[in-house]
PDB file of C-alpha atoms and ligand atoms in Angstrom:
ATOM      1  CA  UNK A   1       0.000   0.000   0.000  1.00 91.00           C
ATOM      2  CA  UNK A   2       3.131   2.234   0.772  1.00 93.00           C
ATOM      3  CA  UNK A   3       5.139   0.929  -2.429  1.00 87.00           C
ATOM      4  CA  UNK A   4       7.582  -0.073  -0.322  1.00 88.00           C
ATOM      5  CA  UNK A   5       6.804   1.376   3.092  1.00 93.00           C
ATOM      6  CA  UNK A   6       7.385   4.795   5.423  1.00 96.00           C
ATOM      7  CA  UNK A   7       9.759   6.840   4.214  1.00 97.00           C
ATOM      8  CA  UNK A   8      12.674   7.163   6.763  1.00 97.00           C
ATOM      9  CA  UNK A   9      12.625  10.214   9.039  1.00 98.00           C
ATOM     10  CA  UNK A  10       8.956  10.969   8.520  1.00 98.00           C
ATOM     11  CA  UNK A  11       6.699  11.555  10.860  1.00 98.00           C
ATOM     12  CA  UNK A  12       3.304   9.879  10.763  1.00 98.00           C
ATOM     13  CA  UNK A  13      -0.125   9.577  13.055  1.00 98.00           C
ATOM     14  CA  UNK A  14      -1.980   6.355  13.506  1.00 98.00           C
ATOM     15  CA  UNK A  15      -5.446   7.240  13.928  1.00 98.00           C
ATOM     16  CA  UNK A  16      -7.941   4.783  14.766  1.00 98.00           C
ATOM     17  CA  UNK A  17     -10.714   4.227  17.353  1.00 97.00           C
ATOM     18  CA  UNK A  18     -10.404   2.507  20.730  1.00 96.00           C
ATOM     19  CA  UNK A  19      -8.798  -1.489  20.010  1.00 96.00           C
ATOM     20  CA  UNK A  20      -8.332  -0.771  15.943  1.00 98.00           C
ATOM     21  CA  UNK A  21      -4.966  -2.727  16.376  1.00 98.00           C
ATOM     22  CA  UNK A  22      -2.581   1.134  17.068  1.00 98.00           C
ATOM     23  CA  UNK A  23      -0.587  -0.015  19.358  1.00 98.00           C
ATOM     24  CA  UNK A  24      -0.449  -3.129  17.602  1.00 98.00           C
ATOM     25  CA  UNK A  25       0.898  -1.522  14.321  1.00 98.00           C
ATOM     26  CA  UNK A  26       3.338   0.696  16.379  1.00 98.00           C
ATOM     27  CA  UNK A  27       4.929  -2.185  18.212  1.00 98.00           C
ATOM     28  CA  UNK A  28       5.324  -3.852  14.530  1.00 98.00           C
ATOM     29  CA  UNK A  29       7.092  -0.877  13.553  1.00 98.00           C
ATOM     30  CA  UNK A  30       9.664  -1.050  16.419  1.00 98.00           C
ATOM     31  CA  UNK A  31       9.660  -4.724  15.679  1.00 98.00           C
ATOM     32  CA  UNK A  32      10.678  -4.333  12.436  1.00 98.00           C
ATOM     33  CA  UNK A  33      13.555  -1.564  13.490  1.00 98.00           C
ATOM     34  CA  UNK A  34      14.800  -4.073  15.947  1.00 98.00           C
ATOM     35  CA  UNK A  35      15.104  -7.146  13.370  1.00 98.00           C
ATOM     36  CA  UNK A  36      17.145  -4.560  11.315  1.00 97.00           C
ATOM     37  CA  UNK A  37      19.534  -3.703  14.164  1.00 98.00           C
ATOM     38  CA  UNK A  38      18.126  -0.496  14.756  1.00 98.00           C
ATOM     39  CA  UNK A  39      17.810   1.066  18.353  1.00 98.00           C
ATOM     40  CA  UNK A  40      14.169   2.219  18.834  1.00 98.00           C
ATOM     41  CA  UNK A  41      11.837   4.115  21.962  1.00 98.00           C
ATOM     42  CA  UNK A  42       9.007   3.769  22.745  1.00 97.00           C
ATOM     43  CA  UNK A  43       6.941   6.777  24.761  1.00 95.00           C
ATOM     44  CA  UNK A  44       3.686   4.908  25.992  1.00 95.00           C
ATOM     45  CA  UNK A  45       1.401   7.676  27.768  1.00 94.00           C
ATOM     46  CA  UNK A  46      -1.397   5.060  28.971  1.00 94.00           C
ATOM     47  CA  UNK A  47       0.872   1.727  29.598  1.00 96.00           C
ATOM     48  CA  UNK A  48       3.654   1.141  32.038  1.00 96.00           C
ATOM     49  CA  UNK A  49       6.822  -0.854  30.918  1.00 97.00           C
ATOM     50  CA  UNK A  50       5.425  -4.239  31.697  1.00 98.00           C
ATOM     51  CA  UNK A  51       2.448  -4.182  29.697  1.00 98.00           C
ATOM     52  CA  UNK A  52       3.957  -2.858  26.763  1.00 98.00           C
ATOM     53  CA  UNK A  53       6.578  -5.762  27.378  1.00 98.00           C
ATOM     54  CA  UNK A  54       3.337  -8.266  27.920  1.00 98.00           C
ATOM     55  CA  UNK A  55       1.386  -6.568  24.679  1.00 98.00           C
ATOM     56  CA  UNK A  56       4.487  -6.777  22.762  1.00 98.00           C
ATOM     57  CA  UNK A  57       4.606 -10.604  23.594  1.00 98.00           C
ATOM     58  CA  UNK A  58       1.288 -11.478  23.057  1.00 98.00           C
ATOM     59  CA  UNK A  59       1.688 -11.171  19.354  1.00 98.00           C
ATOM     60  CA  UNK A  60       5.165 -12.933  19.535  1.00 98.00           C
ATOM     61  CA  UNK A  61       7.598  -9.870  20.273  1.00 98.00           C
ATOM     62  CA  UNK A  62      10.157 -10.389  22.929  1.00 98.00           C
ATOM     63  CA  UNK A  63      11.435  -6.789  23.147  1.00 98.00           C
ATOM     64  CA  UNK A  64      13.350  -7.890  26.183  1.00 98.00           C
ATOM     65  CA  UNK A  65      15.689  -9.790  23.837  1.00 98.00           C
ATOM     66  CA  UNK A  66      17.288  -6.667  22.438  1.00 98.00           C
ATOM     67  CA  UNK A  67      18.468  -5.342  25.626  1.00 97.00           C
ATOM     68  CA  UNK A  68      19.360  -1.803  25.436  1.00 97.00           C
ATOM     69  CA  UNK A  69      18.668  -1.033  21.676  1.00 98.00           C
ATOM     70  CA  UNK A  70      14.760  -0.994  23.012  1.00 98.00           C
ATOM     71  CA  UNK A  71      13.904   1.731  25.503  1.00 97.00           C
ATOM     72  CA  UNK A  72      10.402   2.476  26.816  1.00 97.00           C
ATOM     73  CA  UNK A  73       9.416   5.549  28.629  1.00 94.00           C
ATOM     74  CA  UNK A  74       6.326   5.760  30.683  1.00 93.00           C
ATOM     75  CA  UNK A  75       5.420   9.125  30.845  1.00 90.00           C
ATOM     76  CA  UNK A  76       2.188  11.020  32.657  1.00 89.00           C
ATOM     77  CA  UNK A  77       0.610  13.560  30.573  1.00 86.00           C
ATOM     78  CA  UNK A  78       0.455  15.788  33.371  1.00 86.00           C
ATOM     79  CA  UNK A  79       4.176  15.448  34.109  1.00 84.00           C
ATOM     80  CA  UNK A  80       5.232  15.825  30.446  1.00 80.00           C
ATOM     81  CA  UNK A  81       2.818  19.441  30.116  1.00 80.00           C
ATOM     82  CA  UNK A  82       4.158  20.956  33.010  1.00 80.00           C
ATOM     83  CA  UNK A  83       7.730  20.290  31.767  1.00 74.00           C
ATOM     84  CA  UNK A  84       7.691  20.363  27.650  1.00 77.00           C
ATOM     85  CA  UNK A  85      10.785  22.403  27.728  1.00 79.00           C
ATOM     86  CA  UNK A  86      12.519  19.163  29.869  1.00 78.00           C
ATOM     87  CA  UNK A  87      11.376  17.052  27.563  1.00 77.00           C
ATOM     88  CA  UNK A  88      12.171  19.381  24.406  1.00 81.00           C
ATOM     89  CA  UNK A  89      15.475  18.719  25.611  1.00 85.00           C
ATOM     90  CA  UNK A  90      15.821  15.077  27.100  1.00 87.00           C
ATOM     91  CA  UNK A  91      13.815  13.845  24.022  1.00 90.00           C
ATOM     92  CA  UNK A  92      17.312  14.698  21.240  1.00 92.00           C
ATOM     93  CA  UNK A  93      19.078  13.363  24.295  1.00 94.00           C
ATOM     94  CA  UNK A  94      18.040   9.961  24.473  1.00 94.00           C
ATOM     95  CA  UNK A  95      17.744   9.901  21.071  1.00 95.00           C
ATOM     96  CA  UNK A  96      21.158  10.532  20.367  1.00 96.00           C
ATOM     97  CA  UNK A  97      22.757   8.597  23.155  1.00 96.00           C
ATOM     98  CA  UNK A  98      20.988   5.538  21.603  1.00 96.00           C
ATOM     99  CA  UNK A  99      21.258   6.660  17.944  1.00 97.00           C
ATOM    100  CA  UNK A 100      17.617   5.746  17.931  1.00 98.00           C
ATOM    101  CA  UNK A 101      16.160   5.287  14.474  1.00 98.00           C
ATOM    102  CA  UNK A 102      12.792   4.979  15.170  1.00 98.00           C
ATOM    103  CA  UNK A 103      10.068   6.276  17.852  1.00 98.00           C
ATOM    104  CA  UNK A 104       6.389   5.407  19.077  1.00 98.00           C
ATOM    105  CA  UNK A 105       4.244   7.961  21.102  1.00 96.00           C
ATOM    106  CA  UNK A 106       1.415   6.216  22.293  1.00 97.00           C
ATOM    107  CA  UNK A 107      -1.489   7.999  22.022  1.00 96.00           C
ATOM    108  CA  UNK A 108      -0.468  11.475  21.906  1.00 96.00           C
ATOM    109  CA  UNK A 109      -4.838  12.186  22.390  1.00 95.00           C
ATOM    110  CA  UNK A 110      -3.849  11.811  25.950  1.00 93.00           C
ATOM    111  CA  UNK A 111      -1.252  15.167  26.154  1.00 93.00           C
ATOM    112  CA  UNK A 112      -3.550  16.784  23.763  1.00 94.00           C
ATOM    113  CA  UNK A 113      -6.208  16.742  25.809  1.00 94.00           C
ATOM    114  CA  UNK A 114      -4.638  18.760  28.551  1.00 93.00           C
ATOM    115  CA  UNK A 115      -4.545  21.680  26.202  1.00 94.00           C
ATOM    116  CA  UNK A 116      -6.948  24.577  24.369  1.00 95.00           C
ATOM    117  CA  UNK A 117      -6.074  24.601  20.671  1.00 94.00           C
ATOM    118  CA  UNK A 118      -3.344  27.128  20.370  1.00 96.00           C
ATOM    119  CA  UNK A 119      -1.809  25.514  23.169  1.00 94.00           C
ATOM    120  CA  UNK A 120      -2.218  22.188  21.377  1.00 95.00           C
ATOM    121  CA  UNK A 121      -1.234  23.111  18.119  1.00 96.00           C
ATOM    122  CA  UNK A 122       1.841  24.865  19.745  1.00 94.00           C
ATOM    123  CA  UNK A 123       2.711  21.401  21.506  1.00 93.00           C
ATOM    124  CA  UNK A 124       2.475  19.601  18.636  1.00 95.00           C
ATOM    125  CA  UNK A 125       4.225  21.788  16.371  1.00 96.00           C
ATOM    126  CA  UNK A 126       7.237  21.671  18.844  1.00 93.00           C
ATOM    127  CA  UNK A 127       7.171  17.842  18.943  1.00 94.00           C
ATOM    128  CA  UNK A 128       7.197  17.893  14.916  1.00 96.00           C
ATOM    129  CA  UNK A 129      10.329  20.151  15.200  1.00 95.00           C
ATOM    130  CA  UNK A 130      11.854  17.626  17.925  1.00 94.00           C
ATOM    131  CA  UNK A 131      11.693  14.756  15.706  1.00 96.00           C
ATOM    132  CA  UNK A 132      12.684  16.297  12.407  1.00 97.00           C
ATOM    133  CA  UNK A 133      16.004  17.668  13.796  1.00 94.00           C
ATOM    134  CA  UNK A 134      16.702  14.173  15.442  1.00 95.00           C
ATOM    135  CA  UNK A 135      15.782  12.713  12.293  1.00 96.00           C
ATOM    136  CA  UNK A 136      14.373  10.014  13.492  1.00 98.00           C
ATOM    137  CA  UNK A 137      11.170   7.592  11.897  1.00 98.00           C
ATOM    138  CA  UNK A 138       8.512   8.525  14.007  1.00 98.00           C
ATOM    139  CA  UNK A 139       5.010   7.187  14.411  1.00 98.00           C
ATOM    140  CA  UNK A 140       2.440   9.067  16.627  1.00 98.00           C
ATOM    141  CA  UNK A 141      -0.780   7.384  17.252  1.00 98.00           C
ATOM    142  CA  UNK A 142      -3.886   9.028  18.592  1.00 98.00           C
ATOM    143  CA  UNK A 143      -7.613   8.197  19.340  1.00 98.00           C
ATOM    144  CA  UNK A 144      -9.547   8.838  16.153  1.00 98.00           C
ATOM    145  CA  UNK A 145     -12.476  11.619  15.980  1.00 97.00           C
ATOM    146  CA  UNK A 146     -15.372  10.280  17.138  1.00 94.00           C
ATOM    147  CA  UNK A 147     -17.845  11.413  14.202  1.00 95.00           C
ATOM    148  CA  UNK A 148     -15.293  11.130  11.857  1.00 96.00           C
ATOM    149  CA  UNK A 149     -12.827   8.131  11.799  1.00 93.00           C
ATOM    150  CA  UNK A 150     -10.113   9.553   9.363  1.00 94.00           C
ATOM    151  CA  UNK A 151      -9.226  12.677  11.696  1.00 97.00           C
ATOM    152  CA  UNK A 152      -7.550  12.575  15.011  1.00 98.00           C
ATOM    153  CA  UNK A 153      -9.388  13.262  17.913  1.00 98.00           C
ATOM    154  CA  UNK A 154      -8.422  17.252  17.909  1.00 98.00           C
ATOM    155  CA  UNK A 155      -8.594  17.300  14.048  1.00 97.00           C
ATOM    156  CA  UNK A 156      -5.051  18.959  14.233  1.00 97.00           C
ATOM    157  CA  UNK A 157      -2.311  16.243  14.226  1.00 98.00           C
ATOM    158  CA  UNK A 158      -2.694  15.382  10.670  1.00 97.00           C
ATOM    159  CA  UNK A 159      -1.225  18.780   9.625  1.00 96.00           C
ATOM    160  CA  UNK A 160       1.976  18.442  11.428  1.00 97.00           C
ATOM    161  CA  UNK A 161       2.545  15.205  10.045  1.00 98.00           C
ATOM    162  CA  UNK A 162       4.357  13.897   6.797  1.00 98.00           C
ATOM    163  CA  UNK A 163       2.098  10.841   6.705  1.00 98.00           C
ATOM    164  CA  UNK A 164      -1.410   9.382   8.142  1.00 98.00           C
ATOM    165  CA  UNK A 165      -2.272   5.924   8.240  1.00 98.00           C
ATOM    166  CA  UNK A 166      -5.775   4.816   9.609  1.00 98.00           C
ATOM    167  CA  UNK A 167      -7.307   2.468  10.998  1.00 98.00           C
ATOM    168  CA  UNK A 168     -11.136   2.205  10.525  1.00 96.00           C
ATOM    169  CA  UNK A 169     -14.461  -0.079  11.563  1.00 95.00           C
ATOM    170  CA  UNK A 170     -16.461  -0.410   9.136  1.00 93.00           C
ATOM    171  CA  UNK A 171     -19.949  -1.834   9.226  1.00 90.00           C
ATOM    172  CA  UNK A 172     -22.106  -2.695   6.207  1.00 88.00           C
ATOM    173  CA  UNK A 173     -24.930  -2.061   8.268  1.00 90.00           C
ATOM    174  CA  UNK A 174     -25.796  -1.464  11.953  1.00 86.00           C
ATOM    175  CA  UNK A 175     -26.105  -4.990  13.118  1.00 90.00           C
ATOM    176  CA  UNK A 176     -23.291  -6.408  10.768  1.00 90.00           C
ATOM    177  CA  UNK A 177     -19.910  -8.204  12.221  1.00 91.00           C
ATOM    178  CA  UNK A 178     -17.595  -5.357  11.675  1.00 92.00           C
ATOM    179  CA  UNK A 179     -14.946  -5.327   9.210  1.00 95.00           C
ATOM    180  CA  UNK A 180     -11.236  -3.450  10.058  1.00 97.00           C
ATOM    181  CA  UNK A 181     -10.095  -1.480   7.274  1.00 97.00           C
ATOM    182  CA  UNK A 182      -6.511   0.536   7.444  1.00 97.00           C
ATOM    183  CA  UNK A 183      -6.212   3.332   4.703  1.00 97.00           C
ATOM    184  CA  UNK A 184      -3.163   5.340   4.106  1.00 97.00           C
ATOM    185  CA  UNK A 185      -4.454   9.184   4.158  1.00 97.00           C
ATOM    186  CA  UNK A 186      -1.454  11.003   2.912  1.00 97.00           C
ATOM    187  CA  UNK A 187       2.003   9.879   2.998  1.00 98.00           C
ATOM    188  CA  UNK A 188       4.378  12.605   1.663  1.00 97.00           C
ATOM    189  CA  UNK A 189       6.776  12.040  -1.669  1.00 95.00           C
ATOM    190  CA  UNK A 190       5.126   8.740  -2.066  1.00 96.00           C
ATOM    191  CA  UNK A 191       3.028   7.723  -4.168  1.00 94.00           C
ATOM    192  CA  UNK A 192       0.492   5.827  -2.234  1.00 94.00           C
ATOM    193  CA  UNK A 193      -2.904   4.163  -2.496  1.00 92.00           C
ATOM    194  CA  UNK A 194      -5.839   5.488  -1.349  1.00 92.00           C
ATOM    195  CA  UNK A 195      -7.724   2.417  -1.444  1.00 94.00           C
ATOM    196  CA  UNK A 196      -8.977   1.142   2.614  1.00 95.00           C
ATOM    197  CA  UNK A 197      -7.969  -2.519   2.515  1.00 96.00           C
ATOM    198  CA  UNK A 198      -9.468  -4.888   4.815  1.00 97.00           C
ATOM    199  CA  UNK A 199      -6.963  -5.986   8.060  1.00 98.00           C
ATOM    200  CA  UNK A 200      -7.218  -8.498  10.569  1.00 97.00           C
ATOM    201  CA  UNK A 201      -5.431  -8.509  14.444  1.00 98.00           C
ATOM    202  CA  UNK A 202      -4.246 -12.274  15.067  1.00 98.00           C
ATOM    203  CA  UNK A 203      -1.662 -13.423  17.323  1.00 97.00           C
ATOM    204  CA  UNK A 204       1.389 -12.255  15.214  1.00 97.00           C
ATOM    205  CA  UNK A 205      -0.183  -8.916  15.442  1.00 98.00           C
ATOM    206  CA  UNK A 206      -1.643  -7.129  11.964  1.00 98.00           C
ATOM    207  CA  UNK A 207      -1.965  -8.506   8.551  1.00 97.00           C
ATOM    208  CA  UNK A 208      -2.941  -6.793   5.608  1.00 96.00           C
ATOM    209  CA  UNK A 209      -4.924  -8.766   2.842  1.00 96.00           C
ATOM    210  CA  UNK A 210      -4.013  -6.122   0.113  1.00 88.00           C
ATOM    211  CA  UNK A 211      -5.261  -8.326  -2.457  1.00 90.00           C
ATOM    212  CA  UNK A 212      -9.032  -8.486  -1.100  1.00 90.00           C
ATOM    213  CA  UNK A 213     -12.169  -5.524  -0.858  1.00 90.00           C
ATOM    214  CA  UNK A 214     -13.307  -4.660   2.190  1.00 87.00           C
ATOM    215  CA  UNK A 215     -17.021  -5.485   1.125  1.00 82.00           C
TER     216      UNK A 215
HETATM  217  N1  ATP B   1      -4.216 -12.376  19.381  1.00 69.11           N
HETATM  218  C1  ATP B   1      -5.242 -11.619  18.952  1.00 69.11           C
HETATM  219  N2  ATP B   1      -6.092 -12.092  18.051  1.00 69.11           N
HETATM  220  C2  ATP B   1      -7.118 -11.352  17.616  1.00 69.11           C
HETATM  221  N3  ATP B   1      -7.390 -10.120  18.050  1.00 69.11           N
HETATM  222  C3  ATP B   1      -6.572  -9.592  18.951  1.00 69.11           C
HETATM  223  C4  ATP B   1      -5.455 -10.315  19.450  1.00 69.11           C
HETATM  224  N4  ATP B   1      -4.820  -9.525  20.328  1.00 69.11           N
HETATM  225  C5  ATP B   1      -5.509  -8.380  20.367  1.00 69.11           C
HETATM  226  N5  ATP B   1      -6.577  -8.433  19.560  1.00 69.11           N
HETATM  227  C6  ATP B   1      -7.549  -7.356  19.312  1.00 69.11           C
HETATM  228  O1  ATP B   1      -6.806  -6.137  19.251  1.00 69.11           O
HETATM  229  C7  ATP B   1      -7.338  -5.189  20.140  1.00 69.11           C
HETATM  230  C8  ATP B   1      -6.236  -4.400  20.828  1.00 69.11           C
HETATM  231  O2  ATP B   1      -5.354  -3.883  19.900  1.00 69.11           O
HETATM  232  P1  ATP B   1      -4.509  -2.583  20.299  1.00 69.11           P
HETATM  233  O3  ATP B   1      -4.261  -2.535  21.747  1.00 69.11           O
HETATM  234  O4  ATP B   1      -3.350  -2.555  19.394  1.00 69.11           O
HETATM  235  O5  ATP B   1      -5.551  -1.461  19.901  1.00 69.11           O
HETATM  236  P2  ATP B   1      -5.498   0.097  20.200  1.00 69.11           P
HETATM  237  O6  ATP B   1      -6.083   0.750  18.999  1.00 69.11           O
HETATM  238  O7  ATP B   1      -4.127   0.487  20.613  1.00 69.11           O
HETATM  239  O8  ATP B   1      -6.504   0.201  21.416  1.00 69.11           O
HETATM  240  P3  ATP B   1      -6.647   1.357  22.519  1.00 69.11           P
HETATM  241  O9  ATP B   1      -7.455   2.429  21.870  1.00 69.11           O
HETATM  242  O10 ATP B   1      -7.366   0.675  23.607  1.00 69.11           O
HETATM  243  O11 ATP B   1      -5.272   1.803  22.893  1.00 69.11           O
HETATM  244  C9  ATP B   1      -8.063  -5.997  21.195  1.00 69.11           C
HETATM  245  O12 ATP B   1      -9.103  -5.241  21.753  1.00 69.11           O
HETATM  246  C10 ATP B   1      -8.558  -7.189  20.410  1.00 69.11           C
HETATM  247  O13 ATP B   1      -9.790  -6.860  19.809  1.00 69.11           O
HETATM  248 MG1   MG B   2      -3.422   1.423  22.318  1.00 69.11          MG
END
């Protein structure tokens, strides 16, 4: 669907309702880092350490196996408002005492919460900033709109990113088993699909049939 996947150093949102498969997909992507020898962080805002760990397992990851190229952060929302200028700093730090390559922020709907919309906007343009001068691959995943699954909860996150991939339930009607769909919403310099193709969540996390319709 990417023709060939996420561009390095770009930054890209997740969206998706509550248990579309996001954290799922973003412990794939530091799966995927770590299998290439890459050092990768994750910066879970809901989970603590362990339960990523335990998620992570459940669909056959053993982060604990790559030692110190894996680091996860739990941080509180509340902490990480009151000091954003820490964190504008320690963030480049740990990146570049790890030479991280890639990053998960897990969901960012959680920080953005705590703020009006300048204040938001301001946050999350400063985290854009962050990442592009670390130049690191960076996937932030938030809680989709509620009225409209293809825009993040605040409706602003998808214009400070290079890329948005989503993850959608989709219902023929009402009363219908639902279907997942994940749709790749703009993904810059490449030239993507548009098409939602229908995904499953199994025990080796997500898989994509690209070759079937969703109905
Ligand atoms: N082994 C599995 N087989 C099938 N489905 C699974 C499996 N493991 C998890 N799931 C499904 O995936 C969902 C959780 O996925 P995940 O935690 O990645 O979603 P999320 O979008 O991050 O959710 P949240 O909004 O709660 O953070 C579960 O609610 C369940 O429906
Ligand atoms: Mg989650």
């Amino acid at each position: 669907m990417l023709g060939g996947g996420i561009p390095e150093k770009h930054v890209v949102g997740v969206i998706g309702s509550y248990g579309t498969g996001k954290t799922t997909l973003g412990l794939q992507f530091i799966h995927a880092g770590l299998q290439n020898g890459e050092s990768c962080v994750i910066i879970s805002l809901d989970e603590d350490e362990e339960s990523v760990i335990e998620n992570a397992a459940s669909i056959g990851i053993d982060l604990k196996r790559y030692g110190e190229r894996i680091q996860i952060f739990r941080l509180e929302a509340v902490e990480l408002r009151k000091s954003l200028e820490k964190i504008e700093s320690d963030i480049p730090e740990i990146i570049k005492s790890m030479k991280a390559r890639r990053l998960v922020i897990d969901p960012i709907s959680v920080l953005e919460t705590l703020y009006d919309d300048a204040g938001r906007f301001r946050m999350l343009s400063t985290l854009r900033r962050i990442l592009k001068s670390a130049g690191i691959t960076a996937l932030i995943v938030s809680e989709a709109d509620k009225d409209n699954p293809t825009s993040s909860k605040y409706g602003l996150l998808e214009y400070i990113c290079d890329g948005v991939i989503c993850l959608k339930v989709v219902r023929k009607d009402e009363l219908d088993e639902p279907t997942l769909g994940i749709e790749v919403v703009k993904m810059r310099r490449v030239n993507h699909s548009r098409k939602p193709k229908p995904y499953a969540i199994t025990d080796k996390g997500i898989v994509v049939y690209e070759e079937a319709e969703i109905f």
